[in-house]
Short mmCIF file of N, CA and C in Angstrom, two decimals:
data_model
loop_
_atom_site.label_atom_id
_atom_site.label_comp_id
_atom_site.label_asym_id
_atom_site.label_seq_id
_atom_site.Cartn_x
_atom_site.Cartn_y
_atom_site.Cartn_z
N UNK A 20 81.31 59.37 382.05
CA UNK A 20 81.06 60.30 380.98
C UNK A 20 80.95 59.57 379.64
N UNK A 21 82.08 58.80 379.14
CA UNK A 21 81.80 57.92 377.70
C UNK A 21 80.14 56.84 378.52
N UNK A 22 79.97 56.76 379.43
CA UNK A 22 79.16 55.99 379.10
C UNK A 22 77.59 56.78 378.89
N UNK A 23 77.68 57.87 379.43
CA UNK A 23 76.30 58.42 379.36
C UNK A 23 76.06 58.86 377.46
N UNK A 24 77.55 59.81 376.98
CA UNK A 24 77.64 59.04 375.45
C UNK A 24 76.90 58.27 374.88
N UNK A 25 77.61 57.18 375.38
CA UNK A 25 77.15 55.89 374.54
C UNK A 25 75.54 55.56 374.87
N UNK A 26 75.11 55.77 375.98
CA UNK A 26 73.68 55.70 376.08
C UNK A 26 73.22 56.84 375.27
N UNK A 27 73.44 58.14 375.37
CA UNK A 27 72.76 58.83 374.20
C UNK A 27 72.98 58.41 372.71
N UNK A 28 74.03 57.82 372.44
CA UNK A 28 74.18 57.49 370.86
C UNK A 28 73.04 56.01 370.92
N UNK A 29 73.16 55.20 371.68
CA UNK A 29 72.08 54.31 371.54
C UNK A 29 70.68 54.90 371.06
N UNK A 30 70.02 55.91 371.69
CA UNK A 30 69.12 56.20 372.24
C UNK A 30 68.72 57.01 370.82
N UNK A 31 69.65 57.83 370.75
CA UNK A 31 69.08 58.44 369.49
C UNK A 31 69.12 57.43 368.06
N UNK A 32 70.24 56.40 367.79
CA UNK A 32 69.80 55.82 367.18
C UNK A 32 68.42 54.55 367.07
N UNK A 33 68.18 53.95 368.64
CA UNK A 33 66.74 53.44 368.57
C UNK A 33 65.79 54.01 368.24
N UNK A 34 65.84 55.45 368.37
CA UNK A 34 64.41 56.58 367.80
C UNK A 34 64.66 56.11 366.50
N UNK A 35 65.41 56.10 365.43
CA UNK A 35 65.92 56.52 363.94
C UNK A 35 65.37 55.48 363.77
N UNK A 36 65.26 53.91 364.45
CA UNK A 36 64.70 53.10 364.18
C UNK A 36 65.32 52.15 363.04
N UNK A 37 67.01 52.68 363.17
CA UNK A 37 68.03 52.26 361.36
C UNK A 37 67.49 52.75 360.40
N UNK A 38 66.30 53.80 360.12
CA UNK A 38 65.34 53.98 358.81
C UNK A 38 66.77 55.44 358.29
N UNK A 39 67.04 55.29 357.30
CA UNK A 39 67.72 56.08 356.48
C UNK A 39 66.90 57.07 355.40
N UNK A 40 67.05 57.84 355.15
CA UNK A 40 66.10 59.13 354.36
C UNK A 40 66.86 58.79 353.02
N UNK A 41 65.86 58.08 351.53
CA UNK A 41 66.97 58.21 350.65
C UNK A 41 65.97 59.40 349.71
N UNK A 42 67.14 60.07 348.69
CA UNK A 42 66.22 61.00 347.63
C UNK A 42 66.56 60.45 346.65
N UNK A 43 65.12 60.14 345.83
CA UNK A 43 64.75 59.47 344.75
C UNK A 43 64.60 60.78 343.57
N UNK A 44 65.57 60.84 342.70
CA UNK A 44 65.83 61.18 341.77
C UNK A 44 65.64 60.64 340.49
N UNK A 45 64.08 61.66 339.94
CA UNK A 45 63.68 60.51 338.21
C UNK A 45 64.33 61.71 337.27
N UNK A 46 64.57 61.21 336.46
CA UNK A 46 65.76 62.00 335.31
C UNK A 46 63.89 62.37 333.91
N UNK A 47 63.84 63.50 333.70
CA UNK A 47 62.64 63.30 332.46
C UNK A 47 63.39 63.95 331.75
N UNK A 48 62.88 64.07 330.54
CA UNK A 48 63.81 65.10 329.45
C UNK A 48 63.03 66.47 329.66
N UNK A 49 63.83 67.29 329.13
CA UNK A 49 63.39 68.59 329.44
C UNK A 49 63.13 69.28 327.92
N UNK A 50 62.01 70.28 327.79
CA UNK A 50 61.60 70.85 326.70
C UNK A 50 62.59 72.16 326.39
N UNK A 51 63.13 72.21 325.45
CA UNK A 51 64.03 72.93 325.37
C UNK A 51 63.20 74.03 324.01
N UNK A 52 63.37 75.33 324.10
CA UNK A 52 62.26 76.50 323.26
C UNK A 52 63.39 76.06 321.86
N UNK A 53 61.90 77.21 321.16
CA UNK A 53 62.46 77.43 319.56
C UNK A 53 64.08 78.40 319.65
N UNK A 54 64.24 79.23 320.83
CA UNK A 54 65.11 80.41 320.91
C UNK A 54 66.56 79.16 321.51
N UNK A 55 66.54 78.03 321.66
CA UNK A 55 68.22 77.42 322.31
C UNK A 55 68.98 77.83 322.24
N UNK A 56 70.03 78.25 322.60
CA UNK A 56 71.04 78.45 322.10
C UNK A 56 72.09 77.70 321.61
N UNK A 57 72.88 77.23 320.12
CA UNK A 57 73.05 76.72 319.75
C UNK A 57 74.71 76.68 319.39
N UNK A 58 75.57 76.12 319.69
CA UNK A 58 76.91 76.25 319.37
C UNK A 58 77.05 75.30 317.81
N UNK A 59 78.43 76.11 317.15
CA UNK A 59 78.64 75.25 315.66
C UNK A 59 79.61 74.35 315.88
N UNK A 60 80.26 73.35 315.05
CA UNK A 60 81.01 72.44 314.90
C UNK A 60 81.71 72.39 313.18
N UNK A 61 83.20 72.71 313.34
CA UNK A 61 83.21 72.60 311.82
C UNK A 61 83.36 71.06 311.16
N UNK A 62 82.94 70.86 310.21
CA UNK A 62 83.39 69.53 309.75
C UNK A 62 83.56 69.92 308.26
N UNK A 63 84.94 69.08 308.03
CA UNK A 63 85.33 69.34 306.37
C UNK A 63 85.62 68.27 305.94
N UNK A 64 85.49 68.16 304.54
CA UNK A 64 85.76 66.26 304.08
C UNK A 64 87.14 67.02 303.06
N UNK A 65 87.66 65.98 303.26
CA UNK A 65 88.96 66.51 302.63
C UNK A 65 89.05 65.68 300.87
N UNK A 66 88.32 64.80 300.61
CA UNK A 66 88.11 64.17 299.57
C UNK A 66 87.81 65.32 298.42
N UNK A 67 86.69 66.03 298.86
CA UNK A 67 86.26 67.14 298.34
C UNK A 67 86.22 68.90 298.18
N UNK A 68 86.81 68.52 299.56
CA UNK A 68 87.64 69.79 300.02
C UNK A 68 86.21 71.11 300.08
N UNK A 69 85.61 69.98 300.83
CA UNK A 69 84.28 71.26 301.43
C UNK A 69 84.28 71.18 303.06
N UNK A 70 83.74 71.79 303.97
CA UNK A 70 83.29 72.44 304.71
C UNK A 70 82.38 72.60 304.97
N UNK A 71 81.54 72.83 306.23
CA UNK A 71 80.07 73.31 306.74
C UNK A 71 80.34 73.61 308.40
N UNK A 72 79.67 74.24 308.81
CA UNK A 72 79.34 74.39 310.49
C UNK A 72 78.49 73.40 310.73
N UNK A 73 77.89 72.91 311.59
CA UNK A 73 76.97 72.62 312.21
C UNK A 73 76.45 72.46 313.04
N UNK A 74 75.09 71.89 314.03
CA UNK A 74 74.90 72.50 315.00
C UNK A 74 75.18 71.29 316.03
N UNK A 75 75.91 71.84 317.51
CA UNK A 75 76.17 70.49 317.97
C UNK A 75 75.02 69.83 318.68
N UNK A 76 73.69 69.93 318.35
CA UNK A 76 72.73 69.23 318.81
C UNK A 76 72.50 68.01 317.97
N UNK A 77 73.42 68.09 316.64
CA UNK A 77 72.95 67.09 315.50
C UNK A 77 74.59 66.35 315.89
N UNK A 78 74.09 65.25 315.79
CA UNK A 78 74.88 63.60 316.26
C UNK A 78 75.45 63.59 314.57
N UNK A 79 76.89 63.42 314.31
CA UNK A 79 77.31 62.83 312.76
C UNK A 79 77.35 61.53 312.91
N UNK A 80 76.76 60.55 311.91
CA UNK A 80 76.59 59.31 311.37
C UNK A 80 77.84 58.68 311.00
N UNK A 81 78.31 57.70 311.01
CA UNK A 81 79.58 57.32 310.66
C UNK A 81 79.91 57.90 308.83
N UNK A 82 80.89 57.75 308.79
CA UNK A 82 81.48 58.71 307.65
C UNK A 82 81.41 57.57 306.23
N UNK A 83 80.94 57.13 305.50
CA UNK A 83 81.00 56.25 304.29
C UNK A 83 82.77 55.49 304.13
N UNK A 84 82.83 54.30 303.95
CA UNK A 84 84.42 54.19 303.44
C UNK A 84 84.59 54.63 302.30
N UNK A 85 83.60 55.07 301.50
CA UNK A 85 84.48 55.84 300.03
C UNK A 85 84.56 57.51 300.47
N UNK A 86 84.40 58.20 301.63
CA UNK A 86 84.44 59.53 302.36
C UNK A 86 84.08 60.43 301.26
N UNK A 87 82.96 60.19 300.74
CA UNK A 87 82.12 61.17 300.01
C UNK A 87 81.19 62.27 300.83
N UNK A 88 81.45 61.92 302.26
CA UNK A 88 80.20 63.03 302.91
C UNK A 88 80.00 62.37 304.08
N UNK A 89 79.06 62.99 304.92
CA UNK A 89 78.60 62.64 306.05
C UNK A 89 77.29 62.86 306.10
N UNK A 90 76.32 62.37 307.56
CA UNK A 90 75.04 62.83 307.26
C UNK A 90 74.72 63.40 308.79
N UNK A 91 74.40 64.24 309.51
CA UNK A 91 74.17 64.90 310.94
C UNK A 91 73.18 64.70 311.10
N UNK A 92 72.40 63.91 312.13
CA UNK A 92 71.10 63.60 312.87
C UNK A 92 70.42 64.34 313.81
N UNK A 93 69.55 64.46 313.76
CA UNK A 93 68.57 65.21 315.16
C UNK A 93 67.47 64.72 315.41
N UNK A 94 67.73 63.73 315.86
CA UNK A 94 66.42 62.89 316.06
C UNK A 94 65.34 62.86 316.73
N UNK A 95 65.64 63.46 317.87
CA UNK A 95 64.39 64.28 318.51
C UNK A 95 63.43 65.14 317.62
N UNK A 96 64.03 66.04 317.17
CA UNK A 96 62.94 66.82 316.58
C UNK A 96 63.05 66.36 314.62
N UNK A 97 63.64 65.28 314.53
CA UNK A 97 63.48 64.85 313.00
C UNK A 97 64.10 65.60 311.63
N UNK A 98 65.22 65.69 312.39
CA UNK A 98 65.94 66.92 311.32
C UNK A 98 67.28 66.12 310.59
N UNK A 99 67.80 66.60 309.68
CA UNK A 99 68.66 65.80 309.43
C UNK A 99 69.62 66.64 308.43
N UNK A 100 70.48 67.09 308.30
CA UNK A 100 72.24 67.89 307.55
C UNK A 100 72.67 66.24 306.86
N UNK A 101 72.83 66.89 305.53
CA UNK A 101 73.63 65.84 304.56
C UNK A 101 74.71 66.87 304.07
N UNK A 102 75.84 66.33 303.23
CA UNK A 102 76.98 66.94 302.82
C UNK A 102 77.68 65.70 302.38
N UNK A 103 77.66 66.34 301.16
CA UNK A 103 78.26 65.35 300.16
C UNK A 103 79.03 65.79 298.49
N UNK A 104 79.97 65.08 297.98
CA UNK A 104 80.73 65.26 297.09
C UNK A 104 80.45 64.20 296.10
N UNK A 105 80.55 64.18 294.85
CA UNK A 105 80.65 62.91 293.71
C UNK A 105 81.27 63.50 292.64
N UNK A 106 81.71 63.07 292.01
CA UNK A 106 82.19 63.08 290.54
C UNK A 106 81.11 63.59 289.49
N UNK A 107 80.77 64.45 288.60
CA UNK A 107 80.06 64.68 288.25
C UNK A 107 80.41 64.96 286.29
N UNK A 108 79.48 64.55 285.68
CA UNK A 108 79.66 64.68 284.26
C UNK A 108 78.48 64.05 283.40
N UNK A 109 77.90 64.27 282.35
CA UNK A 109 78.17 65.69 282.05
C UNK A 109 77.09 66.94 282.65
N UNK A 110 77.67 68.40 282.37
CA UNK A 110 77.00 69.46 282.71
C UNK A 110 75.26 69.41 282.86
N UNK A 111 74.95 68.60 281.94
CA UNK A 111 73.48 68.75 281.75
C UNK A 111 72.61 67.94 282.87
N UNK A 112 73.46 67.50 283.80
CA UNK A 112 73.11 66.30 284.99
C UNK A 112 72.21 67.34 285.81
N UNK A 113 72.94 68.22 285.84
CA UNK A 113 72.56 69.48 286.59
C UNK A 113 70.70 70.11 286.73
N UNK A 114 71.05 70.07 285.06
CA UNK A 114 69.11 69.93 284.60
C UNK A 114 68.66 69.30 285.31
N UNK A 115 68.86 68.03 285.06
CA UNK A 115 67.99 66.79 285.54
C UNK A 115 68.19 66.49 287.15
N UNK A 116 68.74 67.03 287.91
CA UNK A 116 68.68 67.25 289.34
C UNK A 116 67.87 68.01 289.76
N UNK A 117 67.52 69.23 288.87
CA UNK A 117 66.85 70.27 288.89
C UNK A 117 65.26 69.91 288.70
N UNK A 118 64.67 69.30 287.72
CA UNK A 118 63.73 69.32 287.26
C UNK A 118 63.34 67.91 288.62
N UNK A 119 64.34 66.91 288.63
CA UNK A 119 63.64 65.84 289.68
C UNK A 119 63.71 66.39 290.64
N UNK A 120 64.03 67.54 291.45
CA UNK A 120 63.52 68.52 292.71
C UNK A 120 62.49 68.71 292.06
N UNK A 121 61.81 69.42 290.96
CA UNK A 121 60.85 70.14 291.02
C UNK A 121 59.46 68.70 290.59
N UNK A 122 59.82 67.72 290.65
CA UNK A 122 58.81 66.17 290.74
C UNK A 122 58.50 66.12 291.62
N UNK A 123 59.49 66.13 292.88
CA UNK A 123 59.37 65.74 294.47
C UNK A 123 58.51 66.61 295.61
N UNK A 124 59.00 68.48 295.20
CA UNK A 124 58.61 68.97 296.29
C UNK A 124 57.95 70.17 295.78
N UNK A 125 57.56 70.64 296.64
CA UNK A 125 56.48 71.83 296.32
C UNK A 125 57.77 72.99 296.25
N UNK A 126 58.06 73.77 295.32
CA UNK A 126 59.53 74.50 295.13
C UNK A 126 58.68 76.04 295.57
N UNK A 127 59.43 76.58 296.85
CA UNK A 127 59.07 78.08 297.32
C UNK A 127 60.04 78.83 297.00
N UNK A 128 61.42 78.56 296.84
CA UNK A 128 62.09 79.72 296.31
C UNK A 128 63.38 78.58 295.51
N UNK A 129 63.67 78.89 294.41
CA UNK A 129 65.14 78.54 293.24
C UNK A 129 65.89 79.72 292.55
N UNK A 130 67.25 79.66 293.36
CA UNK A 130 67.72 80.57 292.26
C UNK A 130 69.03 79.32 291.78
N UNK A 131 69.22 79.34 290.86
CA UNK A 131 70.33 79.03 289.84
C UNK A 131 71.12 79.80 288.97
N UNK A 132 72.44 79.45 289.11
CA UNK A 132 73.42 80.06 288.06
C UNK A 132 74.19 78.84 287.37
N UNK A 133 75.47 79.86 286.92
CA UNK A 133 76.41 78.62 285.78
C UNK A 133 76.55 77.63 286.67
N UNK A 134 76.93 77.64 288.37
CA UNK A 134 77.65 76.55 288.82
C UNK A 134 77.19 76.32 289.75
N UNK A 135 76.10 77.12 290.35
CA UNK A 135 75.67 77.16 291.85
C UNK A 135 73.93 77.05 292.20
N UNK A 136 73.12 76.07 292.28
CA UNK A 136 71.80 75.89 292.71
C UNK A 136 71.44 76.04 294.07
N UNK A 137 70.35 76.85 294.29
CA UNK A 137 69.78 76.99 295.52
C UNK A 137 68.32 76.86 295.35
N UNK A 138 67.47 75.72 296.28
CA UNK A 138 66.75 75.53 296.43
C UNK A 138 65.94 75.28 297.58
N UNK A 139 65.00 75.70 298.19
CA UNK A 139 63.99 75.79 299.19
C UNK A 139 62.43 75.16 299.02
N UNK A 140 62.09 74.29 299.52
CA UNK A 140 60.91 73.44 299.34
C UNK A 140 60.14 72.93 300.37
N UNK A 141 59.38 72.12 300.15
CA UNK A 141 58.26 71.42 300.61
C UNK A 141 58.06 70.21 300.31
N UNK A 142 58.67 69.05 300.82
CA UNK A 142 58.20 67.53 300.83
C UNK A 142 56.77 67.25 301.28
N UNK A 143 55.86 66.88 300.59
CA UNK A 143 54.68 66.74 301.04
C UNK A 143 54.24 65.40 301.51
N UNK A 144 54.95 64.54 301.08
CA UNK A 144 55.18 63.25 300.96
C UNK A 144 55.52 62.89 302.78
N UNK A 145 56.68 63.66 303.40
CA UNK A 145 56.88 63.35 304.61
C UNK A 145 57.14 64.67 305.51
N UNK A 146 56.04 65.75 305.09
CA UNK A 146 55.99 67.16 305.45
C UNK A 146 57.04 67.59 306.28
N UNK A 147 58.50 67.50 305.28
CA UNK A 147 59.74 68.39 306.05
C UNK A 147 59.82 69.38 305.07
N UNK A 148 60.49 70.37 305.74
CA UNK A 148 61.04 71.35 304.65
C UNK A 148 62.25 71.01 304.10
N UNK A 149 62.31 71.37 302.98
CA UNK A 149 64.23 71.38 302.69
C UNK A 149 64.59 72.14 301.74
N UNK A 150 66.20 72.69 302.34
CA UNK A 150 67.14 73.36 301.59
C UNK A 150 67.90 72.48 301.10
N UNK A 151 68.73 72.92 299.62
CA UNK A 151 69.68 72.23 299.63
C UNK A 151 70.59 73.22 298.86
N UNK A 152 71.95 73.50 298.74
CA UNK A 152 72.76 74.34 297.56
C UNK A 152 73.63 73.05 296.58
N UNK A 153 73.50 73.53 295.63
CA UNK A 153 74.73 72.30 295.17
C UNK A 153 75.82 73.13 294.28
N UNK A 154 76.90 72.90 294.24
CA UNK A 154 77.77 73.81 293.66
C UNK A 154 78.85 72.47 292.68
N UNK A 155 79.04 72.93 291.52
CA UNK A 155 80.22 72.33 290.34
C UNK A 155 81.51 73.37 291.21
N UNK A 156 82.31 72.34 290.92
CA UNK A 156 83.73 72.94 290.99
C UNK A 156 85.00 72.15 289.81
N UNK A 157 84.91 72.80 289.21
CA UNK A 157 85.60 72.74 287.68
C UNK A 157 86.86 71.94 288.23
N UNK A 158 87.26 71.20 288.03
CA UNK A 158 88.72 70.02 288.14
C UNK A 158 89.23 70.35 286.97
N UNK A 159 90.53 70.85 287.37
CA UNK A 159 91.46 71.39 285.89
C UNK A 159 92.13 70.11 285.22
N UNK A 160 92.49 69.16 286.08
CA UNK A 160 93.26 68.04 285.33
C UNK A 160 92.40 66.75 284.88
N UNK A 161 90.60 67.14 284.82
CA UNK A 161 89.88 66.04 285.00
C UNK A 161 88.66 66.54 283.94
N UNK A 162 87.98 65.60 283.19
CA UNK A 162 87.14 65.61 282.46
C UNK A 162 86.23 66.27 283.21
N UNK A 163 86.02 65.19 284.49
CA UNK A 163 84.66 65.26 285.44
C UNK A 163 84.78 66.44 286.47
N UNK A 164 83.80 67.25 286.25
CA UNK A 164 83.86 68.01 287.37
C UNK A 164 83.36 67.80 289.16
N UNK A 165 82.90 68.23 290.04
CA UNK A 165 83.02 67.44 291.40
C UNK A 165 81.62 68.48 291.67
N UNK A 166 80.39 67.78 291.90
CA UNK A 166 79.22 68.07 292.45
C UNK A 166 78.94 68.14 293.93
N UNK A 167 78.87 69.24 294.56
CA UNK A 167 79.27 69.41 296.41
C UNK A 167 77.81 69.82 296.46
N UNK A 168 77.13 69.27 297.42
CA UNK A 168 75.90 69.58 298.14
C UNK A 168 75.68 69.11 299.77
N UNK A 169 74.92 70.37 300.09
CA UNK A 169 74.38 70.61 301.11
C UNK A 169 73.13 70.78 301.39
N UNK A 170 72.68 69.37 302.13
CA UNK A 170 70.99 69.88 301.58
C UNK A 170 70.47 69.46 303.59
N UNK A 171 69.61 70.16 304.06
CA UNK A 171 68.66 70.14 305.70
C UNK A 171 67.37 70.07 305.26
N UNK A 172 67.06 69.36 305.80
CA UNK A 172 65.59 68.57 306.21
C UNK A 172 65.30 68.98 307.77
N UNK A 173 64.07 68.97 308.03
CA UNK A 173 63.38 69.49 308.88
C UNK A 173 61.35 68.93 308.88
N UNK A 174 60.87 68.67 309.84
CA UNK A 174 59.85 69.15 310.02
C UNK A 174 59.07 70.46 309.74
N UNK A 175 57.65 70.34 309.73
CA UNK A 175 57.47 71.94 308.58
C UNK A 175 57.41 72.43 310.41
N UNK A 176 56.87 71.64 311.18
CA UNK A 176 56.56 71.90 312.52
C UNK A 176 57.35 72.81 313.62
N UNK A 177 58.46 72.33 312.89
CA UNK A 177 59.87 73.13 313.36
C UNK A 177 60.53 73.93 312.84
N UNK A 178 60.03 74.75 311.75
CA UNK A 178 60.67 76.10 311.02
C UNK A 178 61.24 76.81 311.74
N UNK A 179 60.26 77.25 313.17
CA UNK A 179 60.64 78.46 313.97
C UNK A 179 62.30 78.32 314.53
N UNK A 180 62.36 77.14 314.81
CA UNK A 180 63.56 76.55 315.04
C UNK A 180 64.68 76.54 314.11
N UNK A 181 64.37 75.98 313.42
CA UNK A 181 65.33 75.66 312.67
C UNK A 181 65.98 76.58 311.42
N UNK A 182 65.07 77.75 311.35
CA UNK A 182 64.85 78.41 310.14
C UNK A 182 66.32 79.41 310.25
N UNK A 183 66.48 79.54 311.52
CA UNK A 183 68.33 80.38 312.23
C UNK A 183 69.26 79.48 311.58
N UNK A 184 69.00 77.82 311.67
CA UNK A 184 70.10 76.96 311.65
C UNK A 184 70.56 77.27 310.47
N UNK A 185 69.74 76.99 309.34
CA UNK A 185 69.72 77.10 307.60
C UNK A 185 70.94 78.05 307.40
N UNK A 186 70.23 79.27 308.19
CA UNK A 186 71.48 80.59 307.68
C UNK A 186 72.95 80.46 308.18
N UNK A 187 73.02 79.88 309.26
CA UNK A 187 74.47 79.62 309.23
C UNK A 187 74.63 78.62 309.00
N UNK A 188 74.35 77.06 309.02
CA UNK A 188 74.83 76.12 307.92
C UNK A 188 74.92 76.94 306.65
N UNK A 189 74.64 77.38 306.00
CA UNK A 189 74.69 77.60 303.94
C UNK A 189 75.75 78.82 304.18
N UNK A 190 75.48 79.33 304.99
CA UNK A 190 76.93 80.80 305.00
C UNK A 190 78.56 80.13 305.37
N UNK A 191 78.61 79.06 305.94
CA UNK A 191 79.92 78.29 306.30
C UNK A 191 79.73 77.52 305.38
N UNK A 192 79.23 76.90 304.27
CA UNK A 192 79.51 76.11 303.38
C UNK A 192 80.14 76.34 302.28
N UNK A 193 81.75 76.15 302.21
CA UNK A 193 82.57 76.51 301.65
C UNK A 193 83.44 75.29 300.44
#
């Protein structure tokens, strides 16, 4: 009995011929729509004591050693989240931030107040869109007040996309 076995285990393995079946598995990237679904990430710099969400498809850049900000990457589709803090003085800097946005980009919507700029544009130069808000926050024990901005870049190509992200990045930017 083991031997008739062992002649069938021969037998079926001489058919097999030792040939093994392997599955060849190629990895491609996959196209992912304008609709993704997108989870947030909070990140806060404590230097400045701001805040933002962001989206976890964007990679953060190493953090500066003077921890003025960070910058979030998306390199696939060419997008890019900055957030940043500086020392700021005097008030009238503000102008002149203002007016060199309006050198650079084609300006579609600005509103401004005493402490808070919002701006929406058009780089034509390297056809992204960009937001940016910048907000003063008055330092009571300090001459200089502290300039916080949040500004996204984008492809114009990728609005459809990205145009969701904008609203909750700038609504968590605290």
């Amino acid at each position: 009995m083991k031997l008739l076995k062992y002649i069938a285990l021969v037998t079926i393995l001489a058919a097999c011929k030792g040939r093994v079946e392997q599955e060849i598995i190629v990895a491609s990237p996959i196209d992912i729509s304008d609709n993704e679904i997108t989870n947030y990430v909070e990140y806060c710099n404590n230097r400045f004591d701001i805040c933002m969400n962001y989206p976890s498809n964007f990679n953060p850049e190493p953090e500066p050693t003077n921890g003025d900000g960070r910058v979030f990457s998306n390199k696939p589709d060419g997008a890019e989240i900055r957030i940043f803090g500086t020392t700021f003085s005097p008030r009238t800097q503000l102008e002149e931030i203002v007016q060199s946005m309006k050198k650079e980009l084609e300006i579609y919507n600005l509103k401004q107040d005493k402490n808070r700029v919002e701006v929406f544009g058009f780089d034509k130069e390297n056809n992204n869109l960009y937001h940016e808000i910048l907000i003063i926050k008055k330092q009571a024990k300090s001459k200089n007040d502290e300039l916080c901005s949040l500004s996204f870049t984008y492809p114009h190509a990728k609005r459809k996309k990205f145009k969701s992200y904008w609203r909750i990045i700038s609504n968590s930017f605290k």
